[in-house]
Amino acid sequence: MSDNKSTQDLLVVDQIQTYIGQFHILEGVSLKVPKESITVMLGRNGAGKTTTLKSILGLTPPQEGRVIFDGTEIQGKRAFNIANLGIGYVPENRAIFRALTVMENLKLAERKRGDLNRKADFIFNLFPDLKRLYKLPGNHLSGGQQQMLAVARALVPDNKLLLIDEPSEGLAPILIQQMMEAIRTLSTTTTVLLVEQNFIMASQLAQRYYIIDDGKSVREGKMSDLVKDEKLIHRYLGASIKSIKR
Amino acid sequence: MKPNLKKALIISTVALLLIALVGGGWRYLGTKTFVRTTLSGLTLGSLFFMVAAGLTLIFGLMDVLNFAHGAMFMLGGYIGWQTYTNPTFIFGLAPSFFAFATGVLILPAIKSYLINLTIGEKLQKAIPRIAYVLATLLALIAFLKLNILDLADTAMVAITTTATSNPLMELSAQEPLSVYWFRPLLLLISGLLVAVALAKPGDKTEFAPKENILPKLILPVFMLVATIIFVFVRESAPQAILLMDGTWRFFLSLLLAIGFGFIFGAVIEITLIRPLYVRSFFIVLLTLGLSFVIREVVQLLWDPLAYQMVRPPLFNQPGKAANLWDWFQNHNSTLDIFGVTFPSYRLFIIALGILMFIFITILMNKSRLGMIIRAGVQDPEMVEALGINVRQVFTFVFAIGVALAALGGIGAAPFIPIQPLMGDQFQMQGFITVVIGGMGSYIGAFIGAFILGMARAFGDYFALKFSLSPAIAEASTVIIMIIVLTIRPSGLFGKKE
């Protein structure tokens, strides 16, 4: 790897292998996420996309391989240490804290005192709804509102990288549109690694793609090339192809 | 149905039921009996809450059922009582404690240097072990010559201390400084070794940036100063404290019990419980075993006797106060409430329970720690993903839980006999309280505790009146638990699974 390249890639995942209990979930995933871009991971359900995100963050630490973030090796470090280097995580199930209000959910994500005050305007510009819901407890939010809060929570501290897992899952089409706009706006200032089942959304947002299949990264390339390659889409993404045609 | 409407309906039903119960009970029993029984119920409920509060906090966040909670309650009682009657014990051990703490607390300052060392894998595993063994050996050598039983023994006699006679001096002649100083020194080295072991030299799983270490040295230096001060005051301080006003001495012993509980809880969590979170069933066995160990150590130190702690002067003046204001001026031992003569110390217990509840409410709702706890109850993994060291929060919550238990122990000590089993019945009731209130809910624990207290008090009254076995009153709490669980399997304030 040349020096020039390593400065361009914010995150390099090199052949990681992850076990969860007895199960060998990741059998060699490699990724490179260039700075200030959107990279998407595609693949069937159970292919290991979510586990890849969790392995990067140290929630399910990889047993083999290397993860390099911003020039530091982070594999095997504890999750809170890794997050504090500047990685935000928006999990698949949103994981909004139900007992906390919207404000407290955001406040909890602060790494330095006053993070929320600094970022409030930016967040409320992206998701105006949250301002209205500020004092409401998390369990009173709808699915879409929870998703917005989950993304907003990752924006409170100064994160260099956002790991976003299925932001469109279970959202109404109009909300998907809003979420896409939001993520596009984000990517101008930070780097995004996205997992997305909705191929339309993925193809419109991302510049680069990786296909994960059976716990391995099998293909990579420019998104614009993948859109033309129906065979490849059919082979690895299967059912997803219908959503393109529709 | 709208959740708000449902809530209002439930609250109004409960309120009506309560009014019916109170009104019916009042008419049926007459004012005096009713008030007396209610007040004992409140006292008991308050004691139950002191145990249940820590239990439910710890269970809610970490799913740990702490079977040693009653033993920690008891230990708090002993430590507080020992401070109150004879601080020699505390001051004899304080320099050693502070010296050890100085060593251990140097950890944050040296961690970044040790972690970044490049050490072979074998040596990496061996260093902490060697350090622990050496630390233990040094600590053993340090305590070899200390007659700890002597320090604990004088407790009963110390009550007679006056400005002119000092029975402490004759009872336990202290070692001269020339002999004494080596003990803190050995423990300082032992603490340093433990710090090295805890830092895990060469271990790369944590980041420890090499930042300015000066602020991290403040605490160890403070501890070192404390060590030196306590070495010199170890003989004069106990008498000075015994000559203090008894009420202040009592509050001092409350504070000391809290501090002791906090440190004890933190040490237990870090050393014993932390390695077992992945096998949660073992934690039950561990805490159960720990409760036996604590009890045996207490029996060794203080003999398997029951002691009665003298009530602090604030609650011990002869005569009966006509009302609360009167008591406030005269500090009488009893108080007139609706024509009932009631010990004023019991009112203090009730107040202490309510104060604890207020403290927990503020902690949970107004502090960042409370926010982290409420979030961590639901999803500790996500809290960690936000960049919060959940392991540290676990330690802190366990320490707070044990500190609350220890405070409960010394709070209860002037009211119940101090003996090695004093925590056990409260632990049982504490578990029932937590189950009734809903695992992890401190509001549920508060309300559950008072329901149980009332059940016990009124059960005792009726058992006596109809000459039934007093076992009925004891069974009543379990019966309430069964009823509550049939209607709401997750407890009154528990989250539905």
XYZ file of C-alpha atoms in Angstrom:
743
model
C 0.000 0.000 0.000
C 1.507 3.306 -0.991
C 1.549 6.212 1.415
C -0.552 8.269 -0.902
C -3.330 5.746 -0.837
C -3.415 5.271 2.922
C -4.020 8.972 3.430
C -6.955 8.833 1.052
C -8.643 5.911 2.769
C -10.132 6.811 6.097
C -10.915 3.200 6.925
C -9.167 0.083 5.743
C -10.533 -3.317 6.683
C -8.079 -6.063 5.864
C -9.275 -9.667 5.749
C -11.131 -9.689 9.047
C -12.574 -12.893 10.444
C -15.201 -12.790 13.158
C -16.766 -15.534 15.203
C -19.947 -15.096 17.180
C -20.102 -17.951 19.650
C -19.466 -21.085 17.596
C -20.357 -19.472 14.296
C -17.796 -18.263 11.839
C -19.662 -15.222 10.555
C -16.985 -13.275 8.685
C -14.494 -15.352 6.742
C -12.438 -12.578 5.233
C -13.943 -9.163 4.596
C -11.810 -6.398 3.137
C -12.969 -2.841 2.586
C -11.493 0.520 1.806
C -13.506 3.604 2.562
C -12.162 6.766 0.903
C -12.461 10.064 2.732
C -15.548 12.211 2.299
C -17.499 9.761 0.243
C -20.292 7.267 0.632
C -19.404 3.598 0.353
C -22.142 1.024 0.454
C -22.068 -2.638 1.435
C -24.547 -4.770 -0.457
C -25.501 -8.374 0.003
C -28.237 -10.778 0.940
C -29.683 -11.015 4.412
C -27.290 -12.822 6.699
C -24.308 -12.194 4.451
C -22.427 -10.492 7.286
C -22.897 -6.775 6.556
C -24.085 -5.839 10.029
C -21.405 -8.015 11.621
C -18.817 -6.191 9.522
C -19.946 -2.841 10.934
C -19.945 -4.255 14.455
C -16.501 -5.740 13.928
C -15.128 -2.384 12.819
C -16.565 -0.776 15.936
C -15.349 -3.554 18.224
C -18.800 -4.685 19.348
C -18.023 -8.109 17.896
C -14.225 -7.926 17.785
C -12.611 -9.695 14.825
C -10.325 -12.574 15.750
C -8.150 -12.209 12.652
C -7.257 -9.446 10.273
C -6.656 -5.756 10.682
C -8.840 -2.676 10.875
C -7.068 0.607 10.281
C -8.895 3.830 10.999
C -7.251 7.111 10.180
C -3.818 5.497 10.300
C -4.250 3.632 13.625
C -4.842 -0.059 14.007
C -8.023 -0.470 15.998
C -8.824 -4.170 15.860
C -9.061 -5.679 19.334
C -9.542 -2.337 21.055
C -12.621 -1.829 23.189
C -15.712 -0.393 21.532
C -15.884 2.837 23.521
C -12.224 3.521 22.742
C -12.867 3.015 19.036
C -15.993 5.165 19.048
C -14.093 7.951 20.789
C -11.630 8.088 17.898
C -14.504 9.571 15.913
C -16.786 6.821 14.663
C -20.551 7.213 14.862
C -22.838 4.205 14.684
C -26.448 4.053 13.546
C -27.529 0.475 14.216
C -30.025 -1.558 12.268
C -32.673 -1.641 14.988
C -32.067 2.087 15.655
C -31.505 1.376 19.365
C -33.152 4.577 20.525
C -33.168 4.710 24.310
C -36.861 4.450 25.060
C -36.697 5.745 28.604
C -34.835 8.894 27.546
C -36.297 11.958 25.878
C -35.121 13.020 22.432
C -32.961 15.662 24.067
C -31.426 13.158 26.483
C -30.779 10.719 23.653
C -28.796 13.427 21.887
C -27.156 14.656 25.060
C -25.927 11.161 25.884
C -24.008 11.095 22.624
C -21.898 14.100 23.645
C -18.207 13.366 23.998
C -17.292 16.848 25.067
C -19.457 19.225 27.032
C -21.388 21.464 24.642
C -21.219 19.146 21.618
C -24.975 19.262 21.316
C -25.141 23.059 21.447
C -22.560 23.343 18.703
C -24.326 20.880 16.445
C -27.973 21.663 17.250
C -28.540 23.968 14.280
C -26.996 21.526 11.832
C -29.070 18.641 13.188
C -32.347 20.523 13.209
C -31.713 21.710 9.655
C -31.421 18.106 8.550
C -34.313 16.830 10.646
C -36.688 19.692 11.493
C -39.115 17.216 13.095
C -36.763 16.529 15.972
C -37.024 20.090 17.202
C -40.744 19.636 17.714
C -40.243 16.281 19.476
C -37.394 17.530 21.665
C -39.025 16.798 25.037
C -40.809 13.575 24.072
C -39.587 10.225 25.435
C -38.053 7.849 22.917
C -40.825 5.284 23.179
C -43.357 7.810 21.862
C -41.587 8.235 18.517
C -42.701 6.625 15.273
C -40.317 4.427 13.313
C -39.295 7.243 10.999
C -38.731 9.667 13.840
C -36.637 7.048 15.635
C -34.511 6.612 12.539
C -33.932 10.346 12.316
C -32.988 10.457 15.962
C -30.617 7.537 15.496
C -28.812 9.366 12.693
C -28.910 12.662 14.583
C -27.353 10.967 17.596
C -24.351 9.972 15.512
C -23.958 13.601 14.419
C -23.702 15.139 17.883
C -19.973 14.549 18.397
C -17.433 15.371 15.701
C -17.316 12.025 13.956
C -14.969 11.373 11.068
C -16.778 8.234 10.012
C -20.413 7.204 10.225
C -21.445 3.555 10.099
C -25.088 3.542 9.051
C -26.993 0.265 8.992
C -30.130 0.139 6.823
C -31.400 3.680 7.252
C -34.379 3.055 4.958
C -35.640 -0.076 6.680
C -39.344 0.186 7.444
C -39.647 3.821 6.357
C -42.395 5.337 4.203
C -41.186 6.378 0.704
C -41.370 10.079 1.504
C -39.209 9.563 4.558
C -36.724 7.521 2.550
C -36.342 10.533 0.296
C -35.719 12.802 3.268
C -33.234 10.362 4.759
C -31.362 10.171 1.442
C -31.106 13.928 1.284
C -29.827 13.996 4.834
C -27.162 11.373 4.217
C -26.061 13.135 1.040
C -25.688 16.389 2.965
C -23.681 14.585 5.623
C -21.247 13.102 3.182
C -19.991 16.549 2.229
C -18.387 16.912 5.643
C -17.864 13.372 6.837
C -17.357 9.874 5.507
C -20.130 7.321 5.425
C -20.062 3.545 5.306
C -23.570 2.420 4.547
C -25.379 -0.911 4.638
C -28.499 -0.744 2.512
C -30.982 -3.266 1.158
C -32.877 -0.688 -0.851
C -30.899 -0.802 -4.071
C -32.376 2.376 -5.550
C -31.349 4.348 -2.523
C -27.923 2.729 -2.435
C -27.283 3.309 -6.120
C -28.249 6.963 -5.948
C -26.217 7.727 -2.850
C -23.018 5.769 -2.992
C -19.930 6.329 -5.099
C -18.404 2.920 -4.392
C -19.861 -0.450 -3.531
C -18.735 -3.682 -1.929
C -20.676 -6.911 -2.197
C -20.528 -9.175 0.824
C -21.552 -12.770 0.326
C -21.311 -15.603 2.854
C -19.045 -13.612 5.123
C -16.583 -12.633 2.379
C -16.208 -9.492 0.362
C -16.553 -10.731 -3.200
C -16.850 -7.702 -5.465
C -16.060 -4.042 -5.339
C -16.107 -1.157 -7.704
C -17.763 2.049 -8.764
C -21.491 2.231 -8.197
C -22.015 3.491 -11.756
C -20.521 0.241 -13.096
C -22.650 -1.966 -10.888
C -25.918 -0.380 -11.999
C -25.172 -1.496 -15.571
C -24.158 -5.026 -14.579
C -27.495 -6.825 -14.185
C -25.856 -10.240 -14.085
C -23.765 -9.372 -11.096
C -26.712 -7.838 -9.308
C -28.784 -10.908 -9.962
C -26.078 -13.281 -8.821
C -25.302 -11.682 -5.497
C -28.306 -9.650 -4.588
C -31.020 -11.948 -5.901
C -34.374 -10.640 -4.853
C -33.160 -7.080 -4.791
C -33.223 -6.945 -8.576
C -37.006 -6.682 -8.581
C -36.842 -3.437 -6.742
C -34.694 -1.948 -9.492
C -37.108 -2.905 -12.243
C -40.132 -1.566 -10.421
C -57.336 3.293 25.137
C -55.009 6.269 25.308
C -52.081 5.622 27.626
C -52.792 8.793 29.595
C -56.408 7.842 30.223
C -55.361 4.366 31.255
C -52.780 5.788 33.630
C -55.349 8.160 35.156
C -57.792 5.282 35.634
C -55.201 3.095 37.336
C -54.054 5.915 39.581
C -57.589 6.845 40.607
C -58.478 3.208 41.325
C -55.388 2.791 43.460
C -56.098 6.079 45.235
C -59.686 5.034 45.986
C -58.514 1.673 47.282
C -55.932 3.363 49.472
C -58.503 5.776 50.897
C -60.881 2.877 51.585
C -58.100 0.898 53.272
C -56.909 3.816 55.371
C -60.449 4.921 56.288
C -61.613 1.396 57.038
C -58.513 0.586 59.049
C -58.758 3.839 60.982
C -62.392 3.217 61.969
C -61.940 -0.440 62.697
C -58.750 -0.187 64.744
C -59.229 3.203 66.301
C -56.816 6.099 65.872
C -54.131 4.997 68.310
C -53.665 1.452 67.103
C -53.914 2.471 63.484
C -51.325 5.233 63.756
C -48.954 3.083 65.786
C -49.158 0.171 63.358
C -48.837 2.456 60.345
C -45.734 4.092 61.777
C -44.068 0.747 62.431
C -45.034 -0.239 58.916
C -43.352 2.880 57.563
C -40.228 2.164 59.627
C -40.002 -1.370 58.332
C -40.755 -0.238 54.798
C -37.975 2.316 54.991
C -35.507 -0.357 56.109
C -36.641 -2.665 53.309
C -36.150 0.149 50.826
C -32.589 0.789 51.999
C -31.715 -2.771 51.015
C -33.916 -2.955 47.931
C -32.694 0.336 46.419
C -29.166 -0.934 45.807
C -30.398 -4.361 44.752
C -32.724 -2.979 42.128
C -30.177 -0.488 40.733
C -27.598 -3.237 40.368
C -30.030 -5.729 38.926
C -31.547 -3.216 36.507
C -28.258 -2.263 34.906
C -26.189 -5.435 35.047
C -28.640 -8.276 35.654
C -26.650 -9.178 38.741
C -28.553 -10.602 41.693
C -26.338 -9.601 44.574
C -26.813 -12.225 47.258
C -24.174 -10.538 49.379
C -26.253 -7.374 49.686
C -27.531 -8.294 53.130
C -23.979 -9.032 54.257
C -22.888 -5.631 52.944
C -25.774 -4.042 54.846
C -24.520 -5.821 57.962
C -20.928 -4.789 57.312
C -22.029 -1.155 56.979
C -23.715 -1.511 60.352
C -20.572 -2.885 61.989
C -18.234 -0.330 60.443
C -20.507 2.557 61.383
C -21.036 1.254 64.894
C -17.305 0.699 65.322
C -16.650 4.294 64.258
C -19.312 5.520 66.627
C -18.106 3.610 69.661
C -14.378 3.264 69.051
C -12.644 4.801 66.050
C -9.334 3.144 66.978
C -10.151 0.419 64.525
C -10.668 2.875 61.693
C -7.611 4.985 62.509
C -5.399 1.963 63.044
C -6.146 0.814 59.512
C -6.493 4.194 57.786
C -2.780 4.840 57.067
C -2.387 1.401 55.534
C -5.521 1.916 53.478
C -4.452 5.312 52.185
C -0.960 4.025 51.413
C -2.391 1.166 49.383
C -4.775 3.555 47.630
C -1.866 5.850 46.753
C -0.197 2.956 44.998
C -3.290 1.790 43.138
C -4.436 5.260 42.109
C -1.162 5.939 40.341
C -2.582 3.610 37.681
C -4.053 6.261 35.316
C -0.745 8.124 35.299
C 1.426 5.141 34.419
C -1.068 3.286 32.254
C -0.232 4.909 28.942
C 3.478 4.161 29.396
C 2.987 0.548 30.422
C 0.432 -0.271 27.762
C 2.623 0.984 24.957
C 5.596 -1.113 26.023
C 6.473 -3.881 23.638
C 6.543 -7.078 25.617
C 6.465 -10.671 24.508
C 3.181 -12.510 24.843
C 4.384 -14.866 27.568
C 5.818 -12.079 29.656
C 2.653 -10.083 29.101
C 0.635 -12.768 30.848
C 3.246 -13.395 33.511
C 3.816 -9.815 34.680
C 0.356 -9.209 36.195
C 0.440 -12.595 37.937
C 3.865 -12.004 39.423
C 2.790 -8.522 40.468
C -0.334 -9.825 42.182
C 1.572 -12.540 44.044
C 4.226 -10.077 45.213
C 1.578 -7.552 46.215
C -0.265 -10.162 48.269
C 2.937 -11.286 49.938
C 3.914 -7.751 50.857
C 0.442 -7.057 52.221
C 0.588 -10.237 54.295
C 3.975 -9.299 55.711
C 2.650 -5.852 56.502
C -0.293 -7.210 58.452
C 1.623 -10.023 60.105
C 2.376 -8.060 63.231
C -0.869 -6.128 63.415
C -3.231 -7.441 66.015
C -6.398 -6.502 64.213
C -8.537 -8.243 66.813
C -7.175 -5.868 69.423
C -8.315 -2.911 67.409
C -11.827 -4.303 67.101
C -12.062 -5.591 70.675
C -12.157 -2.352 72.568
C -15.448 -1.279 71.135
C -17.578 -1.910 74.220
C -15.285 -0.158 76.668
C -14.754 2.949 74.656
C -18.172 4.293 75.607
C -16.727 5.350 78.952
C -14.196 7.713 77.397
C -14.158 11.156 78.943
C -11.787 14.083 78.762
C -9.921 12.788 81.808
C -9.979 9.055 81.347
C -8.937 7.449 78.128
C -9.485 3.696 78.253
C -8.274 3.419 74.675
C -4.694 4.138 75.699
C -4.536 1.366 78.263
C -6.462 -1.114 76.159
C -4.541 -1.085 72.952
C -1.160 0.449 73.334
C -0.169 1.515 69.866
C 3.083 0.613 68.253
C 5.675 3.392 68.275
C 6.170 5.204 65.017
C 9.550 3.563 64.424
C 7.769 0.213 64.168
C 4.598 1.485 62.625
C 5.824 3.315 59.535
C 6.989 0.235 57.658
C 3.425 -1.056 57.296
C 2.138 1.836 55.151
C 5.382 1.679 53.204
C 4.942 -2.024 52.385
C 1.335 -1.405 51.417
C 2.356 1.497 49.212
C 4.671 -0.830 47.297
C 1.968 -3.491 47.255
C -0.494 -0.949 45.817
C 2.013 0.065 43.158
C 2.392 -3.577 42.145
C -1.378 -3.933 41.892
C -1.453 -0.820 39.709
C 1.138 -2.371 37.413
C -0.910 -5.569 37.232
C -4.123 -3.661 36.524
C -2.441 -1.631 33.789
C -1.649 -4.862 31.919
C 1.743 -3.877 30.483
C 1.984 -4.450 26.780
C -1.744 -5.010 26.407
C -2.912 -3.176 23.315
C -6.692 -3.531 23.673
C -7.106 -0.072 25.129
C -5.921 3.276 23.993
C -4.169 5.373 26.527
C -2.862 8.502 24.872
C 0.281 9.930 26.417
C -1.238 13.161 27.574
C -0.287 15.385 30.445
C 0.001 13.145 33.497
C 0.146 15.928 36.078
C -3.632 16.160 36.656
C -3.707 12.386 37.074
C -1.186 12.647 39.869
C -3.393 14.907 42.005
C -5.352 12.034 43.544
C -2.357 9.819 44.431
C -0.504 12.779 45.910
C -3.583 13.662 47.925
C -3.730 10.072 49.185
C -0.045 10.164 50.061
C -0.565 13.307 52.112
C -3.534 11.631 53.799
C -1.356 8.618 54.599
C 1.264 10.760 56.278
C -1.330 12.748 58.223
C -3.110 9.620 59.395
C 0.130 7.981 60.500
C 0.688 10.867 62.880
C -2.858 11.277 64.171
C -3.577 7.564 64.562
C -3.318 7.735 68.360
C -4.718 11.142 69.173
C -7.602 11.164 66.705
C -9.751 8.352 68.170
C -9.995 10.059 71.533
C -10.682 13.404 69.900
C -13.528 11.851 67.974
C -14.903 10.096 71.037
C -14.998 13.436 72.820
C -17.007 14.904 69.965
C -20.706 15.493 70.352
C -22.390 12.114 69.917
C -24.724 13.363 67.219
C -21.884 14.603 65.043
C -20.035 11.361 65.696
C -23.115 9.517 64.515
C -23.310 11.480 61.278
C -19.583 10.955 60.817
C -20.118 7.224 61.107
C -22.944 7.427 58.541
C -20.537 9.153 56.129
C -17.837 6.625 56.842
C -20.197 3.728 56.212
C -21.157 5.276 52.855
C -17.504 5.744 51.901
C -16.604 2.278 53.055
C -19.522 0.733 51.142
C -18.586 2.631 47.997
C -14.954 1.517 48.028
C -15.812 -2.025 49.087
C -18.412 -2.289 46.304
C -16.011 -0.955 43.686
C -13.275 -3.385 44.738
C -15.672 -6.351 44.725
C -17.008 -5.434 41.301
C -13.600 -4.959 39.704
C -11.903 -7.986 41.205
C -14.633 -10.615 41.538
C -17.721 -9.806 39.506
C -16.232 -8.286 36.351
C -14.623 -11.504 35.084
C -17.965 -13.310 35.408
C -20.397 -11.131 33.441
C -20.276 -13.646 30.603
C -21.386 -16.410 32.988
C -24.082 -14.638 34.912
C -25.201 -17.724 36.814
C -21.801 -17.944 38.475
C -22.271 -14.447 39.853
C -25.141 -15.728 41.979
C -22.887 -18.415 43.437
C -20.058 -15.935 43.846
C -22.126 -13.374 45.750
C -23.683 -16.116 47.863
C -20.225 -17.371 48.772
C -19.088 -13.817 49.409
C -21.898 -13.342 51.924
C -20.596 -16.336 53.911
C -17.040 -15.025 53.798
C -18.100 -11.566 54.996
C -20.120 -13.102 57.813
C -17.240 -15.283 58.983
C -14.788 -12.388 58.892
C -17.199 -10.289 60.922
C -17.584 -13.086 63.454
C -13.834 -13.323 63.697
C -13.403 -9.601 64.233
C -16.331 -8.878 66.498
C -17.279 -12.325 67.874
C -20.648 -13.906 67.085
C -22.444 -11.711 69.603
C -25.332 -9.315 69.272
C -24.521 -5.724 70.184
C -26.919 -2.937 70.903
C -25.845 0.441 69.618
C -26.674 3.359 71.877
C -28.877 5.855 70.113
C -27.122 9.136 69.330
C -27.969 11.961 71.758
C -30.088 13.635 69.103
C -32.661 10.898 69.702
C -31.877 9.980 73.275
C -32.917 12.698 75.728
C -35.400 11.637 78.419
C -39.008 12.704 78.198
C -41.580 12.815 75.473
C -41.783 15.555 72.884
C -45.262 16.942 72.275
C -44.599 17.447 68.579
C -41.880 17.514 65.976
C -40.832 21.071 66.819
C -40.599 20.181 70.477
C -38.380 17.225 69.613
C -36.253 19.421 67.422
C -35.482 21.601 70.426
C -35.155 18.927 73.102
C -34.037 15.819 71.173
C -36.328 13.551 73.179
C -36.187 9.815 72.715
C -39.912 9.592 72.114
C -42.437 11.693 70.322
C -46.187 12.112 70.570
C -47.982 11.487 67.272
C -51.799 11.494 67.413
C -51.619 10.408 71.042
C -49.207 7.583 70.260
C -45.819 7.502 71.940
C -43.356 6.793 69.167
C -39.539 6.499 69.330
C -38.048 9.476 67.565
C -35.222 7.415 66.111
C -37.750 5.495 64.025
C -38.839 8.748 62.449
C -35.193 9.265 61.520
C -35.172 5.865 59.808
C -38.286 6.787 57.838
C -36.708 10.107 56.885
C -33.464 8.398 55.879
C -35.353 6.046 53.551
C -37.197 8.939 51.954
C -33.952 10.918 51.604
C -32.359 7.957 49.845
C -35.296 7.824 47.476
C -34.974 11.533 46.708
C -31.233 11.121 46.149
C -31.772 8.256 43.717
C -34.529 10.158 41.903
C -32.240 13.146 41.389
C -29.315 10.931 40.427
C -31.366 9.067 37.842
C -33.164 12.023 36.307
C -30.826 14.984 36.581
C -27.308 13.614 36.187
C -25.433 12.314 33.185
C -24.718 9.135 35.116
C -28.454 8.618 35.604
C -28.975 9.099 31.887
C -26.309 6.501 31.155
C -27.895 4.091 33.643
C -31.364 4.488 32.163
C -29.953 3.956 28.680
C -27.718 1.091 29.784
C -30.644 -0.795 31.328
C -32.087 -1.075 27.833
C -29.014 -1.470 25.640
C -25.488 -1.419 27.140
C -23.952 -2.237 23.758
C -25.305 0.927 22.160
C -24.140 3.003 25.127
C -20.652 1.615 24.588
C -20.942 2.399 20.874
C -21.542 6.044 21.775
C -18.084 6.096 23.341
C -19.001 5.566 26.974
C -16.965 3.162 29.087
C -19.809 0.942 30.255
C -17.519 -1.219 32.362
C -16.640 1.807 34.464
C -20.318 2.716 34.820
C -21.052 -0.812 36.040
C -18.392 -0.436 38.728
C -19.802 2.909 39.760
C -23.380 1.647 40.021
C -22.338 -1.416 41.984
C -20.380 0.826 44.337
C -23.365 3.148 44.808
C -25.638 0.163 45.448
C -23.341 -1.209 48.144
C -22.894 2.270 49.642
C -26.686 2.559 49.968
C -26.802 -0.846 51.668
C -24.020 0.144 54.073
C -25.810 3.401 54.896
C -28.951 1.356 55.546
C -26.962 -0.895 57.865
C -25.664 1.876 60.093
C -29.026 3.660 59.903
C -30.733 0.543 61.215
C -28.036 -0.255 63.806
C -29.452 1.783 66.720
C -32.839 0.168 66.067
C -32.023 -3.515 65.650
C -29.319 -5.649 67.302
C -25.986 -5.629 65.491
C -25.088 -9.228 64.765
C -23.684 -11.188 61.839
C -27.137 -12.125 60.574
C -28.712 -8.677 60.829
C -28.773 -8.227 57.061
C -30.265 -11.548 56.136
C -33.943 -10.982 56.836
C -33.711 -7.588 55.170
C -32.080 -9.154 52.141
C -34.955 -11.614 51.795
C -37.508 -8.825 52.121
C -35.366 -6.728 49.784
C -35.576 -9.374 47.073
C -39.335 -9.656 47.525
C -39.576 -5.867 47.354
C -37.606 -5.757 44.129
C -39.775 -8.462 42.587
C -43.003 -6.717 43.612
C -41.833 -3.312 42.447
C -40.441 -4.599 39.177
C -36.822 -5.576 38.612
C -34.722 -2.495 38.079
C -37.326 0.127 39.004
C -36.354 2.260 41.976
C -39.841 3.791 42.176
C -41.248 0.271 42.252
C -38.794 -0.641 45.011
C -39.869 2.396 47.030
C -43.578 1.635 46.780
C -43.050 -2.123 47.122
C -40.996 -1.614 50.274
C -43.751 0.368 51.954
C -46.416 -2.131 50.893
C -44.326 -4.889 52.474
C -43.641 -2.850 55.586
C -47.357 -2.240 56.068
C -48.162 -5.900 55.451
C -45.634 -6.914 58.093
C -46.815 -4.376 60.654
C -50.531 -5.039 60.240
C -49.898 -8.775 59.937
C -48.060 -8.694 63.261
C -50.891 -6.716 64.841
C -53.621 -9.073 63.689
C -51.596 -12.157 64.522
C -51.258 -10.838 68.059
C -54.890 -9.792 68.320
C -56.341 -13.097 67.181
C -53.515 -15.053 68.840
C -52.349 -16.534 65.575
C -48.822 -17.564 64.809
C -46.570 -14.582 63.967
C -45.462 -16.606 60.971
C -48.617 -15.268 59.291
C -47.128 -11.785 59.200
C -43.937 -13.119 57.696
C -45.858 -15.103 55.111
C -47.988 -12.090 54.199
C -45.156 -10.479 52.237
C -44.716 -13.581 50.123
C -48.468 -13.800 49.597
C -48.439 -10.209 48.344
C -45.630 -11.107 45.982
C -47.637 -14.019 44.598
C -50.724 -11.846 44.091
C -48.764 -9.095 42.368
C -46.962 -11.540 40.117
C -50.210 -13.200 39.049
C -51.643 -9.867 37.983
C -48.443 -8.279 36.677
C -45.710 -10.854 36.041
C -43.067 -8.155 35.638
C -43.925 -6.403 38.898
C -45.739 -3.140 39.589
C -43.340 -0.873 37.706
C -41.469 -3.480 35.715
C -41.047 -3.236 31.965
C -43.141 -5.691 30.027
C -40.855 -8.183 28.355
